[in-house]
């Protein structure tokens, strides 16, 4: 399914990081972009750089609010052809040292926010004859790593959701891509470096543009999975063949030891 300038895209998590880069890329390519985020100030800064972007302040943990935004986008811009769902939060720490309520709150943003957004958007796309759904998983959701249990489990649920939606809505001409990057240079990663320098280390992550290039290739080739970055796909493949060995190696890499 090719990109069509003038069509409507909804981008969540658009105030910063990969979401911001995605909103700018789509706007520059001629898409009408609905930028969604809980950060109103960040959306205002985005609109200053890309005046054609329409901001929508919304918390993806509130299904009524998400549904209202999708209705507003349909009325103001038109039915969406593409969803790029980037809204997420990330924390590091030993899983059983965390308050379960905190872990479940993270899950409610990462997985619950994805589920709510997809549930609100896909029926609209199906009614218009099809569309593209881009979700963001993580290599951390494929390979468990020390201190990444809460985030990894939530991203693993996103992977399962992506496969399920792709299978259940193929007849509706819904194309699903799940992008699974390693660390990406975003404000989230910068915060993790500050909060847990002993875990994250100073290795450079991928740029958001590299991640979006991988997304575009997967969309053009009709692939469900995109693994940005050198060696990421190899890690995913090796994990399936030798899970214990790869988990140990990647765990040491991710915590910088």
Coordinates of N, CA and C in Angstrom, one line a residue:
X1 N 0.9 -1.2 0.0 CA 0.0 0.0 0.0 C 0.9 1.2 0.0
X2 N 0.9 2.0 -1.0 CA 1.8 3.1 -1.2 C 1.3 4.4 -0.5
X3 N 2.2 5.3 -0.2 CA 1.8 6.5 0.5 C 1.2 7.5 -0.5
X4 N 0.2 8.1 -0.1 CA -0.6 9.1 -0.9 C -0.6 10.4 -0.3
X5 N 0.2 11.4 -0.8 CA 0.1 12.7 -0.2 C -1.3 13.3 -0.2
X6 N -1.7 14.0 0.9 CA -3.0 14.5 1.0 C -3.9 13.6 1.9
X7 N -3.5 12.4 2.1 CA -4.2 11.5 2.9 C -3.9 11.8 4.4
X8 N -4.7 11.2 5.3 CA -4.6 11.6 6.7 C -3.9 10.5 7.5
X9 N -3.0 11.0 8.3 CA -2.2 10.1 9.2 C -2.4 10.6 10.7
X10 N -2.6 9.6 11.6 CA -2.6 9.9 13.0 C -1.3 9.4 13.6
X11 N -0.6 10.3 14.3 CA 0.6 9.9 14.9 C 0.5 10.2 16.4
X12 N 0.7 9.1 17.2 CA 0.6 9.3 18.7 C 2.0 9.4 19.2
X13 N 2.2 10.0 20.4 CA 3.5 10.2 21.0 C 4.2 11.2 20.1
X14 N 3.5 12.2 19.5 CA 4.1 13.1 18.5 C 4.8 14.3 19.0
X15 N 4.8 14.4 20.3 CA 5.5 15.6 20.9 C 7.0 15.5 21.0
X16 N 7.5 14.2 20.9 CA 8.9 14.0 21.0 C 9.4 12.7 20.4
X17 N 10.7 12.5 20.3 CA 11.2 11.2 19.9 C 10.8 10.8 18.5
X18 N 10.5 9.5 18.4 CA 10.2 8.9 17.1 C 8.9 9.4 16.6
X19 N 7.9 9.6 17.5 CA 6.6 10.2 17.1 C 6.7 11.6 16.4
X20 N 7.6 12.4 17.0 CA 7.8 13.7 16.5 C 8.4 13.6 15.1
X21 N 9.4 12.8 15.0 CA 10.1 12.6 13.7 C 9.1 12.1 12.6
X22 N 8.2 11.1 13.1 CA 7.3 10.6 12.1 C 6.3 11.7 11.7
X23 N 5.8 12.5 12.6 CA 4.9 13.5 12.2 C 5.5 14.5 11.2
X24 N 6.7 14.9 11.5 CA 7.4 15.8 10.6 C 7.6 15.2 9.2
X25 N 8.1 13.9 9.2 CA 8.3 13.2 7.9 C 7.0 13.1 7.1
X26 N 5.9 12.8 7.7 CA 4.7 12.7 7.0 C 4.2 14.0 6.5
X27 N 4.3 15.0 7.3 CA 3.8 16.4 6.9 C 4.6 16.9 5.8
X28 N 5.9 16.6 5.8 CA 6.8 17.1 4.7 C 6.5 16.3 3.4
X29 N 6.0 15.1 3.5 CA 5.6 14.3 2.3 C 4.2 14.7 1.8
X30 N 3.5 15.6 2.5 CA 2.2 16.0 2.0 C 1.0 15.4 2.7
X31 N 1.2 14.6 3.7 CA 0.1 14.1 4.5 C -0.5 15.1 5.4
X32 N -1.8 15.0 5.6 CA -2.5 15.8 6.7 C -2.3 15.0 8.0
X33 N -1.5 15.6 8.9 CA -1.1 14.9 10.1 C -1.8 15.3 11.4
X34 N -2.5 14.4 12.0 CA -3.1 14.6 13.3 C -2.1 14.1 14.4
X35 N -1.5 15.1 15.1 CA -0.4 14.8 16.1 C -1.1 14.7 17.5
X36 N -0.9 13.5 18.1 CA -1.6 13.2 19.4 C -0.5 13.0 20.4
X37 N -0.7 13.7 21.6 CA 0.2 13.5 22.7 C -0.5 14.1 23.9
X38 N 0.0 13.6 25.1 CA -0.5 14.2 26.4 C 0.3 15.5 26.7
X39 N 1.4 15.8 26.0 CA 2.2 16.9 26.2 C 1.8 18.1 25.3
X40 N 1.0 19.0 25.8 CA 0.5 20.1 25.0 C 1.6 21.0 24.5
X41 N 2.5 21.3 25.4 CA 3.6 22.2 25.0 C 4.5 21.6 23.9
X42 N 4.7 20.3 24.0 CA 5.5 19.6 23.0 C 4.8 19.7 21.6
X43 N 3.5 19.5 21.7 CA 2.7 19.6 20.4 C 2.8 21.0 19.8
X44 N 2.7 22.0 20.7 CA 2.8 23.4 20.2 C 4.1 23.6 19.5
X45 N 5.2 23.1 20.1 CA 6.5 23.3 19.5 C 6.6 22.6 18.2
X46 N 6.0 21.4 18.1 CA 5.9 20.7 16.8 C 5.2 21.5 15.7
X47 N 4.1 22.1 16.1 CA 3.3 22.8 15.1 C 4.0 24.1 14.6
X48 N 4.8 24.7 15.5 CA 5.6 25.8 15.1 C 6.6 25.4 14.0
X49 N 7.1 24.2 14.0 CA 8.0 23.7 13.0 C 7.3 23.2 11.8
X50 N 6.1 22.7 12.0 CA 5.3 22.1 10.8 C 3.9 22.6 11.0
X51 N 3.6 23.8 10.5 CA 2.3 24.5 10.7 C 1.1 23.6 10.1
X52 N 1.4 22.7 9.2 CA 0.3 21.9 8.7 C -0.2 20.8 9.6
X53 N 0.6 20.6 10.6 CA 0.2 19.5 11.6 C -0.9 20.0 12.5
X54 N -1.9 19.2 12.8 CA -3.0 19.5 13.6 C -2.8 18.8 15.0
X55 N -2.7 19.6 16.1 CA -2.4 19.0 17.4 C -3.7 18.5 18.1
X56 N -3.6 17.4 18.8 CA -4.7 16.9 19.6 C -4.1 16.4 20.9
X57 N -4.5 17.0 22.0 CA -4.0 16.6 23.3 C -4.9 15.5 23.8
X58 N -4.2 14.3 24.2 CA -5.0 13.2 24.5 C -4.1 12.2 25.3
X59 N -4.6 11.6 26.3 CA -4.0 10.5 27.1 C -4.5 9.2 26.6
X60 N -3.5 8.4 26.1 CA -3.9 7.1 25.5 C -4.4 6.1 26.5
X61 N -4.3 6.4 27.8 CA -4.9 5.4 28.8 C -6.4 5.7 29.0
X62 N -7.0 6.7 28.3 CA -8.4 7.1 28.4 C -9.1 6.7 27.1
X63 N -9.8 5.6 27.0 CA -10.4 5.2 25.8 C -11.4 6.2 25.2
X64 N -12.2 6.8 26.1 CA -13.2 7.7 25.6 C -12.5 8.9 25.0
X65 N -11.4 9.4 25.5 CA -10.6 10.5 24.9 C -10.0 10.1 23.6
X66 N -9.5 8.9 23.5 CA -8.9 8.4 22.3 C -10.0 8.3 21.2
X67 N -11.1 7.8 21.5 CA -12.2 7.6 20.6 C -12.7 9.0 20.1
X68 N -12.7 10.0 21.0 CA -13.2 11.3 20.7 C -12.2 12.0 19.7
X69 N -10.9 11.8 19.9 CA -9.9 12.3 19.0 C -10.0 11.7 17.6
X70 N -10.2 10.4 17.5 CA -10.4 9.8 16.2 C -11.6 10.4 15.5
X71 N -12.7 10.6 16.3 CA -13.9 11.2 15.6 C -13.6 12.6 15.2
X72 N -12.9 13.4 16.0 CA -12.5 14.8 15.6 C -11.7 14.8 14.4
X73 N -10.7 13.9 14.3 CA -9.8 13.8 13.2 C -10.6 13.5 11.9
X74 N -11.6 12.6 12.0 CA -12.4 12.3 10.9 C -13.2 13.4 10.4
X75 N -13.7 14.2 11.3 CA -14.6 15.3 11.0 C -13.7 16.5 10.5
X76 N -12.6 16.7 11.0 CA -11.8 17.9 10.7 C -10.8 17.7 9.5
X77 N -10.2 16.5 9.4 CA -9.2 16.2 8.4 C -9.7 15.2 7.4
X78 N -10.5 14.2 7.9 CA -10.9 13.1 7.1 C -10.5 11.8 7.7
X79 N -11.0 10.7 7.2 CA -10.7 9.4 7.8 C -9.3 9.0 7.6
X80 N -8.6 8.5 8.7 CA -7.2 8.2 8.6 C -6.9 7.0 7.6
X81 N -5.8 7.2 6.9 CA -5.3 6.1 6.1 C -4.1 5.4 6.8
X82 N -3.4 6.1 7.7 CA -2.3 5.5 8.4 C -2.3 5.9 9.9
X83 N -2.0 5.0 10.7 CA -1.8 5.2 12.2 C -0.3 4.9 12.4
X84 N 0.4 5.8 13.1 CA 1.7 5.5 13.6 C 1.7 5.7 15.1
X85 N 1.6 4.6 15.8 CA 1.4 4.7 17.2 C 2.8 4.6 18.0
X86 N 3.2 5.7 18.5 CA 4.5 5.8 19.1 C 4.4 6.1 20.6
X87 N 3.2 6.4 21.1 CA 3.1 6.7 22.5 C 3.6 5.6 23.5
X88 N 4.5 6.0 24.4 CA 5.0 4.9 25.3 C 5.7 5.6 26.4
X89 N 6.0 4.9 27.5 CA 6.9 5.3 28.5 C 7.9 4.2 28.8
X90 N 9.0 4.5 29.4 CA 10.0 3.4 29.7 C 10.7 3.7 31.0
X91 N 10.9 2.6 31.8 CA 11.6 2.6 33.0 C 12.5 1.4 33.1
X92 N 13.6 1.5 33.9 CA 14.4 0.3 34.1 C 14.4 0.0 35.6
X93 N 14.7 -1.2 35.9 CA 14.8 -1.7 37.3 C 14.4 -3.1 37.4
X94 N 14.9 -3.7 38.5 CA 14.6 -5.1 38.7 C 13.0 -5.3 38.9
X95 N 12.5 -6.2 38.1 CA 11.0 -6.4 38.0 C 10.4 -6.5 39.4
X96 N 10.9 -7.4 40.2 CA 10.2 -7.7 41.5 C 10.6 -6.7 42.6
X97 N 11.4 -5.8 42.3 CA 11.7 -4.7 43.2 C 10.7 -3.5 43.0
X98 N 10.0 -3.5 41.9 CA 9.1 -2.5 41.6 C 7.7 -2.8 42.2
X99 N 7.0 -1.7 42.6 CA 5.6 -1.8 43.1 C 4.8 -2.4 41.9
X100 N 4.1 -3.5 42.0 CA 3.3 -4.0 40.9 C 2.4 -3.0 40.3
X101 N 1.9 -2.0 41.1 CA 1.0 -1.0 40.6 C 1.7 -0.1 39.6
X102 N 3.0 0.2 39.9 CA 3.8 1.0 38.9 C 4.0 0.2 37.6
X103 N 4.3 -1.1 37.7 CA 4.5 -1.9 36.5 C 3.2 -2.0 35.7
X104 N 2.1 -2.1 36.4 CA 0.8 -2.2 35.6 C 0.5 -0.8 35.0
X105 N 0.9 0.3 35.6 CA 0.6 1.6 35.0 C 1.5 1.7 33.7
X106 N 2.7 1.2 33.8 CA 3.5 1.2 32.5 C 2.8 0.4 31.5
X107 N 2.4 -0.8 31.9 CA 1.7 -1.7 30.9 C 0.5 -1.0 30.3
X108 N -0.2 -0.3 31.1 CA -1.5 0.4 30.7 C -1.2 1.4 29.6
X109 N 0.0 2.1 29.7 CA 0.4 3.0 28.7 C 0.9 2.3 27.4
X110 N 1.9 1.4 27.6 CA 2.5 0.8 26.5 C 1.6 -0.2 25.7
X111 N 1.1 -1.1 26.4 CA 0.2 -2.1 25.8 C -1.3 -1.6 25.7
X112 N -1.8 -1.1 26.9 CA -3.2 -0.6 26.9 C -3.4 0.5 26.0
X113 N -2.4 1.5 25.9 CA -2.6 2.6 25.0 C -2.6 2.2 23.6
X114 N -1.8 1.2 23.2 CA -1.8 0.6 21.9 C -3.1 0.0 21.6
X115 N -3.6 -0.8 22.5 CA -4.9 -1.5 22.3 C -6.0 -0.5 22.1
X116 N -6.1 0.5 22.9 CA -7.2 1.5 22.8 C -7.1 2.2 21.5
X117 N -5.9 2.6 21.1 CA -5.8 3.4 19.9 C -6.1 2.6 18.7
X118 N -5.6 1.4 18.6 CA -6.0 0.5 17.5 C -7.5 0.2 17.4
X119 N -8.0 -0.1 18.6 CA -9.5 -0.3 18.7 C -10.3 0.8 18.2
X120 N -9.9 2.1 18.4 CA -10.6 3.2 17.9 C -10.4 3.5 16.4
X121 N -9.2 3.2 15.9 CA -8.8 3.6 14.5 C -9.2 2.5 13.5
X122 N -9.0 1.2 13.8 CA -9.1 0.2 12.8 C -10.5 0.1 12.2
X123 N -11.6 0.2 13.0 CA -12.9 0.1 12.4 C -13.2 1.3 11.4
X124 N -12.6 2.5 11.7 CA -12.7 3.6 10.8 C -12.0 3.3 9.5
X125 N -10.8 2.8 9.6 CA -10.1 2.4 8.4 C -10.8 1.3 7.6
X126 N -11.3 0.3 8.3 CA -12.0 -0.7 7.6 C -13.2 -0.2 6.8
X127 N -13.9 0.8 7.4 CA -15.1 1.3 6.8 C -14.8 2.1 5.5
X128 N -13.5 2.7 5.5 CA -13.1 3.4 4.3 C -12.4 2.6 3.3
X129 N -12.3 1.3 3.6 CA -11.7 0.4 2.6 C -10.3 0.0 2.8
X130 N -9.7 0.3 4.0 CA -8.4 -0.2 4.3 C -7.5 0.9 4.9
X131 N -6.3 0.5 5.3 CA -5.4 1.5 5.9 C -4.1 0.8 6.4
X132 N -3.2 1.6 7.0 CA -2.0 1.1 7.5 C -1.8 1.4 9.0
X133 N -1.5 0.4 9.7 CA -1.3 0.5 11.2 C 0.2 0.2 11.5
X134 N 0.9 1.2 12.0 CA 2.3 1.0 12.4 C 2.3 1.0 13.9
X135 N 2.8 -0.1 14.5 CA 2.9 -0.1 16.0 C 4.4 -0.2 16.3
X136 N 4.8 0.2 17.5 CA 6.2 0.1 17.9 C 6.4 -0.8 19.1
X137 N 7.0 -2.0 18.7 CA 7.4 -2.9 19.7 C 8.9 -2.6 20.1
X138 N 9.6 -3.6 20.4 CA 11.0 -3.4 20.8 C 11.8 -4.7 20.8
X139 N 13.1 -4.7 20.5 CA 13.8 -5.9 20.6 C 13.8 -6.4 22.0
X140 N 13.6 -5.4 23.0 CA 13.5 -5.8 24.4 C 12.3 -6.6 24.7
X141 N 11.3 -6.6 23.8 CA 10.1 -7.5 24.0 C 10.3 -8.9 23.4
X142 N 11.4 -9.1 22.7 CA 11.8 -10.4 22.2 C 12.8 -11.1 23.0
X143 N 13.7 -10.3 23.6 CA 14.9 -10.8 24.3 C 14.9 -10.2 25.7
X144 N 14.4 -11.0 26.7 CA 14.4 -10.5 28.1 C 15.8 -10.1 28.5
X145 N 15.9 -8.9 29.1 CA 17.2 -8.4 29.6 C 17.1 -7.9 31.1
X146 N 18.1 -8.1 31.8 CA 18.1 -7.6 33.2 C 17.7 -6.1 33.3
X147 N 16.8 -5.8 34.2 CA 16.3 -4.5 34.5 C 15.3 -4.0 33.5
X148 N 14.9 -4.8 32.5 CA 14.0 -4.4 31.5 C 12.7 -5.2 31.5
X149 N 12.4 -5.9 32.6 CA 11.3 -6.8 32.6 C 9.9 -6.1 32.4
X150 N 9.7 -5.0 33.0 CA 8.4 -4.3 32.9 C 8.1 -3.8 31.5
X151 N 9.1 -3.1 31.0 CA 9.0 -2.6 29.6 C 8.9 -3.7 28.6
X152 N 9.8 -4.7 28.7 CA 9.9 -5.8 27.8 C 8.6 -6.6 27.7
X153 N 8.0 -6.8 28.9 CA 6.7 -7.6 28.9 C 5.6 -6.8 28.2
X154 N 5.6 -5.5 28.4 CA 4.5 -4.7 27.7 C 4.7 -4.7 26.2
X155 N 6.0 -4.6 25.8 CA 6.3 -4.6 24.3 C 6.0 -5.9 23.7
X156 N 6.2 -7.0 24.5 CA 5.9 -8.3 24.0 C 4.4 -8.5 23.7
X157 N 3.6 -7.9 24.6 CA 2.2 -7.9 24.4 C 1.8 -7.1 23.1
X158 N 2.5 -6.0 22.8 CA 2.3 -5.2 21.6 C 2.6 -6.1 20.4
X159 N 3.6 -6.9 20.5 CA 3.9 -7.8 19.3 C 2.8 -8.8 19.1
X160 N 2.2 -9.3 20.1 CA 1.1 -10.3 20.0 C -0.1 -9.6 19.4
X161 N -0.3 -8.4 19.9 CA -1.4 -7.6 19.3 C -1.3 -7.3 17.8
X162 N -0.1 -7.0 17.4 CA 0.2 -6.7 16.0 C -0.1 -7.9 15.2
X163 N 0.3 -9.1 15.6 CA 0.1 -10.3 14.8 C -1.4 -10.6 14.8
X164 N -2.1 -10.4 15.9 CA -3.5 -10.7 15.9 C -4.3 -9.8 15.0
X165 N -4.1 -8.5 15.1 CA -4.8 -7.5 14.3 C -4.5 -7.8 12.8
X166 N -3.3 -8.1 12.5 CA -3.0 -8.4 11.1 C -3.8 -9.6 10.6
X167 N -3.9 -10.6 11.4 CA -4.6 -11.8 11.0 C -6.1 -11.6 10.9
X168 N -6.6 -10.9 11.9 CA -8.1 -10.7 12.0 C -8.6 -9.7 11.0
X169 N -7.8 -8.8 10.6 CA -8.3 -7.7 9.7 C -7.7 -7.7 8.3
X170 N -7.1 -8.8 7.9 CA -6.5 -8.8 6.6 C -7.6 -8.6 5.6
X171 N -8.8 -9.2 5.8 CA -9.9 -9.1 4.9 C -10.4 -7.7 4.8
X172 N -10.1 -6.9 5.8 CA -10.5 -5.4 5.7 C -9.4 -4.6 5.1
X173 N -8.4 -5.2 4.5 CA -7.3 -4.5 3.9 C -6.5 -3.6 4.9
X174 N -6.4 -4.1 6.1 CA -5.6 -3.4 7.1 C -4.2 -4.0 7.1
X175 N -3.2 -3.2 6.7 CA -1.8 -3.6 6.7 C -1.2 -3.2 8.0
X176 N -0.6 -4.1 8.7 CA 0.0 -3.9 10.0 C 1.6 -4.1 9.9
X177 N 2.3 -3.1 10.4 CA 3.7 -3.2 10.6 C 4.1 -3.0 12.0
X178 N 4.9 -3.9 12.6 CA 5.4 -3.7 14.0 C 6.9 -3.5 13.9
X179 N 7.3 -2.3 14.3 CA 8.7 -2.0 14.3 C 9.3 -2.3 15.6
X180 N 10.4 -3.0 15.6 CA 11.1 -3.5 16.8 C 12.5 -3.1 16.9
X181 N 12.8 -1.8 17.3 CA 14.2 -1.3 17.3 C 14.9 -1.7 18.6
X182 N 16.2 -1.6 18.6 CA 17.0 -1.5 19.8 C 16.9 -0.1 20.4
X183 N 17.8 0.3 21.2 CA 17.8 1.6 21.8 C 17.8 2.7 20.7
X184 N 17.0 3.7 20.9 CA 16.9 4.8 20.0 C 17.1 6.1 20.7
X185 N 17.9 7.1 20.0 CA 18.2 8.3 20.6 C 17.0 9.2 20.7
X186 N 16.3 9.2 21.8 CA 15.1 9.9 22.1 C 15.2 10.5 23.5
X187 N 14.3 11.5 23.8 CA 14.3 12.0 25.2 C 14.1 10.9 26.3
X188 N 13.4 9.8 25.9 CA 13.2 8.7 26.8 C 14.5 8.1 27.2
X189 N 15.3 7.8 26.1 CA 16.6 7.2 26.4 C 17.5 8.1 27.2
X190 N 17.5 9.4 26.9 CA 18.3 10.4 27.6 C 17.9 10.4 29.1
X191 N 16.6 10.3 29.4 CA 16.2 10.2 30.8 C 16.7 8.9 31.5
X192 N 16.6 7.8 30.8 CA 17.1 6.6 31.3 C 18.6 6.6 31.6
X193 N 19.3 7.3 30.7 CA 20.8 7.4 31.0 C 21.0 8.2 32.3
X194 N 20.2 9.2 32.5 CA 20.4 10.1 33.7 C 19.9 9.3 34.9
X195 N 18.8 8.6 34.8 CA 18.2 7.9 36.0 C 19.0 6.7 36.4
X196 N 19.5 6.0 35.4 CA 20.2 4.7 35.6 C 21.4 4.6 34.8
X197 N 22.4 5.5 35.0 CA 23.6 5.5 34.2 C 24.4 4.2 34.2
X198 N 24.3 3.5 35.4 CA 25.0 2.2 35.5 C 24.4 1.1 34.6
X199 N 23.2 1.3 34.2 CA 22.5 0.3 33.4 C 22.5 0.6 31.9
X200 N 22.3 1.8 31.6 CA 22.1 2.1 30.2 C 23.4 2.3 29.5
X201 N 24.4 2.9 30.2 CA 25.7 3.2 29.6 C 25.6 4.3 28.6
X202 N 26.7 4.5 27.8 CA 26.8 5.7 26.9 C 26.8 5.3 25.5
X203 N 26.5 4.0 25.2 CA 26.4 3.6 23.8 C 25.3 4.4 23.0
X204 N 25.7 4.8 21.8 CA 24.7 5.5 21.0 C 23.6 4.6 20.5
X205 N 22.4 5.1 20.5 CA 21.3 4.4 19.9 C 21.1 4.8 18.5
X206 N 20.1 4.1 17.9 CA 19.8 4.5 16.5 C 19.1 5.9 16.5
X207 N 19.2 6.6 15.4 CA 18.5 7.8 15.2 C 17.0 7.5 14.9
X208 N 16.1 8.4 15.3 CA 14.7 8.2 14.9 C 14.5 8.0 13.4
X209 N 15.3 8.7 12.6 CA 15.2 8.6 11.1 C 15.6 7.2 10.6
X210 N 16.6 6.6 11.2 CA 16.9 5.2 10.8 C 15.7 4.3 11.1
X211 N 15.1 4.5 12.2 CA 13.9 3.7 12.6 C 12.8 3.9 11.6
X212 N 12.5 5.1 11.2 CA 11.5 5.4 10.3 C 11.8 4.9 8.9
X213 N 13.1 4.9 8.5 CA 13.5 4.3 7.2 C 13.1 2.8 7.2
X214 N 13.3 2.2 8.3 CA 13.0 0.7 8.4 C 11.5 0.5 8.3
X215 N 10.7 1.4 8.9 CA 9.3 1.4 8.9 C 8.8 1.5 7.4
X216 N 9.4 2.5 6.7 CA 8.9 2.8 5.3 C 9.2 1.6 4.4
X217 N 10.4 0.9 4.7 CA 10.7 -0.3 3.8 C 9.7 -1.4 4.1
X218 N 9.4 -1.6 5.4 CA 8.4 -2.7 5.7 C 7.0 -2.4 5.1
X219 N 6.6 -1.1 5.1 CA 5.3 -0.8 4.5 C 5.4 -1.0 3.0
X220 N 6.4 -0.6 2.4 CA 6.5 -0.8 0.9 C 6.6 -2.3 0.5
X221 N 7.2 -3.1 1.4 CA 7.3 -4.5 1.0 C 6.2 -5.4 1.6
X222 N 5.3 -4.8 2.3 CA 4.2 -5.6 2.9 C 4.6 -6.6 4.0
X223 N 5.6 -6.2 4.8 CA 6.1 -7.0 5.8 C 5.4 -6.7 7.2
X224 N 5.2 -7.7 8.0 CA 4.7 -7.4 9.3 C 5.7 -6.9 10.3
X225 N 7.0 -7.3 10.2 CA 8.0 -7.0 11.1 C 9.0 -6.1 10.5
X226 N 9.5 -5.1 11.3 CA 10.7 -4.3 10.9 C 11.7 -4.3 12.0
X227 N 12.9 -4.6 11.7 CA 14.0 -4.7 12.8 C 15.1 -3.7 12.4
X228 N 14.9 -2.4 12.8 CA 15.9 -1.4 12.4 C 17.3 -1.7 13.1
X229 N 18.3 -1.2 12.4 CA 19.6 -1.3 13.0 C 20.4 -2.5 12.6
X230 N 21.7 -2.4 12.5 CA 22.6 -3.4 12.1 C 22.6 -4.6 13.2
X231 N 22.2 -5.7 12.7 CA 22.3 -6.9 13.6 C 21.0 -7.2 14.4
X232 N 20.0 -6.3 14.3 CA 18.8 -6.5 15.1 C 18.0 -7.7 14.6
X233 N 17.9 -7.8 13.3 CA 17.2 -9.0 12.8 C 17.9 -10.3 13.2
X234 N 19.2 -10.2 13.1 CA 20.0 -11.4 13.4 C 19.9 -11.8 14.9
X235 N 19.8 -10.8 15.8 CA 19.5 -11.1 17.2 C 18.2 -11.8 17.4
X236 N 17.2 -11.2 16.7 CA 15.8 -11.8 16.8 C 15.8 -13.3 16.3
X237 N 16.5 -13.5 15.2 CA 16.6 -14.9 14.7 C 17.3 -15.8 15.6
X238 N 18.5 -15.3 16.1 CA 19.3 -16.2 17.0 C 18.5 -16.5 18.3
X239 N 17.8 -15.5 18.8 CA 17.0 -15.7 20.0 C 16.0 -16.9 19.8
X240 N 15.5 -17.0 18.6 CA 14.5 -18.1 18.4 C 15.2 -19.5 18.4
X241 N 16.5 -19.5 18.0 CA 17.2 -20.7 17.9 C 18.0 -21.1 19.1
X242 N 18.5 -20.1 19.8 CA 19.3 -20.3 21.0 C 18.9 -19.3 22.1
X243 N 17.7 -19.4 22.7 CA 17.2 -18.4 23.5 C 18.1 -18.1 24.8
X244 N 18.6 -19.1 25.4 CA 19.3 -18.8 26.7 C 20.6 -18.1 26.4
X245 N 21.3 -18.5 25.4 CA 22.6 -17.9 25.0 C 22.4 -16.4 24.6
X246 N 21.5 -16.2 23.7 CA 21.3 -14.8 23.2 C 20.8 -13.9 24.3
X247 N 19.9 -14.4 25.2 CA 19.4 -13.6 26.3 C 20.5 -13.1 27.2
X248 N 21.5 -14.0 27.5 CA 22.6 -13.7 28.3 C 23.5 -12.6 27.7
X249 N 23.8 -12.8 26.4 CA 24.7 -11.9 25.7 C 24.0 -10.5 25.6
X250 N 22.8 -10.5 25.1 CA 22.1 -9.2 24.9 C 21.9 -8.5 26.3
X251 N 21.6 -9.3 27.3 CA 21.4 -8.7 28.6 C 22.6 -7.9 29.0
X252 N 23.8 -8.5 28.8 CA 25.1 -7.8 29.2 C 25.3 -6.6 28.3
X253 N 24.9 -6.7 27.1 CA 25.1 -5.5 26.2 C 24.2 -4.3 26.6
X254 N 22.9 -4.7 26.9 CA 21.9 -3.6 27.3 C 22.3 -2.9 28.6
X255 N 22.9 -3.6 29.5 CA 23.2 -3.0 30.8 C 24.6 -2.4 30.8
X256 N 25.3 -2.5 29.7 CA 26.6 -1.9 29.6 C 27.6 -2.5 30.4
X257 N 27.6 -3.8 30.6 CA 28.6 -4.5 31.4 C 29.3 -5.6 30.6

